[in-house]
GROMACS .gro file of C-alpha atoms in nm:
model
   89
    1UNK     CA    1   2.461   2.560   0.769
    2UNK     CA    2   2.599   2.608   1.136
    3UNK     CA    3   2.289   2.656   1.306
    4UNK     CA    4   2.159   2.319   1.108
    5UNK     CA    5   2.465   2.187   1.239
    6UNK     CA    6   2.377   2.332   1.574
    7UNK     CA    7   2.042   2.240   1.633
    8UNK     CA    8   2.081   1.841   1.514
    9UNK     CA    9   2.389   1.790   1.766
   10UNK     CA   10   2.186   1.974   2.023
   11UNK     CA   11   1.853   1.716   1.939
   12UNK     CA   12   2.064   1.406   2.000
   13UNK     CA   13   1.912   1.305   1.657
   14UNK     CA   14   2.050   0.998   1.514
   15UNK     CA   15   1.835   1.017   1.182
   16UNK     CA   16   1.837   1.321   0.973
   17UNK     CA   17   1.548   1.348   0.682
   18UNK     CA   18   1.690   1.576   0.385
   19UNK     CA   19   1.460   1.668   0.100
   20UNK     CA   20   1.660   1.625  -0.168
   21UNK     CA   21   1.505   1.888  -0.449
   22UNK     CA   22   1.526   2.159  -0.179
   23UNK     CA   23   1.869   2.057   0.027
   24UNK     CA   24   2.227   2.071  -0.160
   25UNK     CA   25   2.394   1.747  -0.102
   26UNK     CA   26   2.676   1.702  -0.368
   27UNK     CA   27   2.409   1.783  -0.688
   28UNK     CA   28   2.505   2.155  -0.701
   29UNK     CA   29   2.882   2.241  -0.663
   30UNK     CA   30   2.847   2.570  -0.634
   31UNK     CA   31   2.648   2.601  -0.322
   32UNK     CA   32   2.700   2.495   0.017
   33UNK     CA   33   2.685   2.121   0.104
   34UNK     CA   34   2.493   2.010   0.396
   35UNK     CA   35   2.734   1.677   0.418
   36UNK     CA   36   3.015   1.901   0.524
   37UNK     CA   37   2.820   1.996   0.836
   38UNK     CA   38   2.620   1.689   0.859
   39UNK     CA   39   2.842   1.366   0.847
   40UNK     CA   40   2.662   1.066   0.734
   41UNK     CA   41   2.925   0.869   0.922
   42UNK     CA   42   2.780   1.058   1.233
   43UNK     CA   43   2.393   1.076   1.106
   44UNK     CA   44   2.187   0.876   0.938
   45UNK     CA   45   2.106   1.047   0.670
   46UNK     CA   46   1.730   0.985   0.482
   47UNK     CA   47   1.687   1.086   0.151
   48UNK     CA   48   1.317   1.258   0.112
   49UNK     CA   49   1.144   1.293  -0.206
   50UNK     CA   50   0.949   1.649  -0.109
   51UNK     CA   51   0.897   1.868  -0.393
   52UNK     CA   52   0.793   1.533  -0.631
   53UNK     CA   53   0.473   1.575  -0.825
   54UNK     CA   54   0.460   1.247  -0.992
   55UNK     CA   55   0.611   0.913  -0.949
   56UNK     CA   56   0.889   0.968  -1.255
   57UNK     CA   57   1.003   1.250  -1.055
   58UNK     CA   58   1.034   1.064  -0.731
   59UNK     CA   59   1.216   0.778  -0.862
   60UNK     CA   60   1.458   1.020  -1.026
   61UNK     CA   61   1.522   1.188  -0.695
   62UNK     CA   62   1.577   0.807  -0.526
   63UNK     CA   63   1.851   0.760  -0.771
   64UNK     CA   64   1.987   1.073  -0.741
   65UNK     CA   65   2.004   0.971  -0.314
   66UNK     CA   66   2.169   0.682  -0.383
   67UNK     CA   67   2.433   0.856  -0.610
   68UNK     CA   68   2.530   1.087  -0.383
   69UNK     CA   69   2.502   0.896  -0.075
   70UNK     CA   70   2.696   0.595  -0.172
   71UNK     CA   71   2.413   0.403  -0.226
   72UNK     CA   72   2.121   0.450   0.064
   73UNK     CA   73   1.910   0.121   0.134
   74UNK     CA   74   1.602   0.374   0.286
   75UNK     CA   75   1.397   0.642   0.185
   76UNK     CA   76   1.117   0.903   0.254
   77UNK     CA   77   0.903   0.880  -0.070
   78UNK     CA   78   0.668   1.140  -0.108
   79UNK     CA   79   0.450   1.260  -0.395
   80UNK     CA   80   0.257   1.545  -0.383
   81UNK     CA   81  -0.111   1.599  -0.570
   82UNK     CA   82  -0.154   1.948  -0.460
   83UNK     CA   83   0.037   2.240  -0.476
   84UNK     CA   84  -0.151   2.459  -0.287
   85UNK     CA   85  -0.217   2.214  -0.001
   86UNK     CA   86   0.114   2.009  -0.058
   87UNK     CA   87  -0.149   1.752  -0.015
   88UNK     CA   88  -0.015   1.364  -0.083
   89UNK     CA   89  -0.155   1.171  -0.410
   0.00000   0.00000   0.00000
C-alpha cells in the first residue's frame, strides 16, 4: 500500500482507475484498504469492472462502486470474453 501510495503522488495523477474485483476498497474488512492510502478527496477515484465475464457481473461490480464510494457518477466498464487473452466481448 505505501509504494501505491508512493508512486501515484510521485505521477501527479489526478485520476486513479481501481479494479474493483481485484483491489480492496471497503468490500473486505479484513484486508488492507486502498482508500486509507488513496484519498478520494485527493484522487479521483474510477471504479473498473476488470475481472467481469458477463454483463450481470459488471453491473454488480458498478453497484458495488457506488456503495462504497458514496455514489460515483463514472466508470471503467469492462467485460472480458477470453480468459486466456483477457480479450474484450
Amino acid at each position: 500500500m505505501a509504494e501505491t501510495q508512493a508512486a501515484v503522488e510521485a505521477s501527479g495523477a489526478e485520476i486513479v482507475t481501481v479494479a474493483i474485483r481485484r483491489t480492496n476498497i471497503g468490500q473486505r474488512t479484513d484486508e488492507p484498504n486502498l482508500l486509507d492510502v488513496l484519498s478520494p478527496e485527493r484522487y479521483c477515484i474510477l471504479p473498473n469492472t476488470a475481472g467481469c465475464y458477463n454483463v450481470d457481473d459488471a453491473v454488480r461490480t458498478c453497484h458495488l462502486a457506488r456503495e462504497l464510494l458514496g455514489g460515483c457518477k463514472l466508470v471503467k466498464l469492462e467485460v472480458l470474453g477470453d480468459e486466456k487473452t483477457l480479450y474484450p466481448m
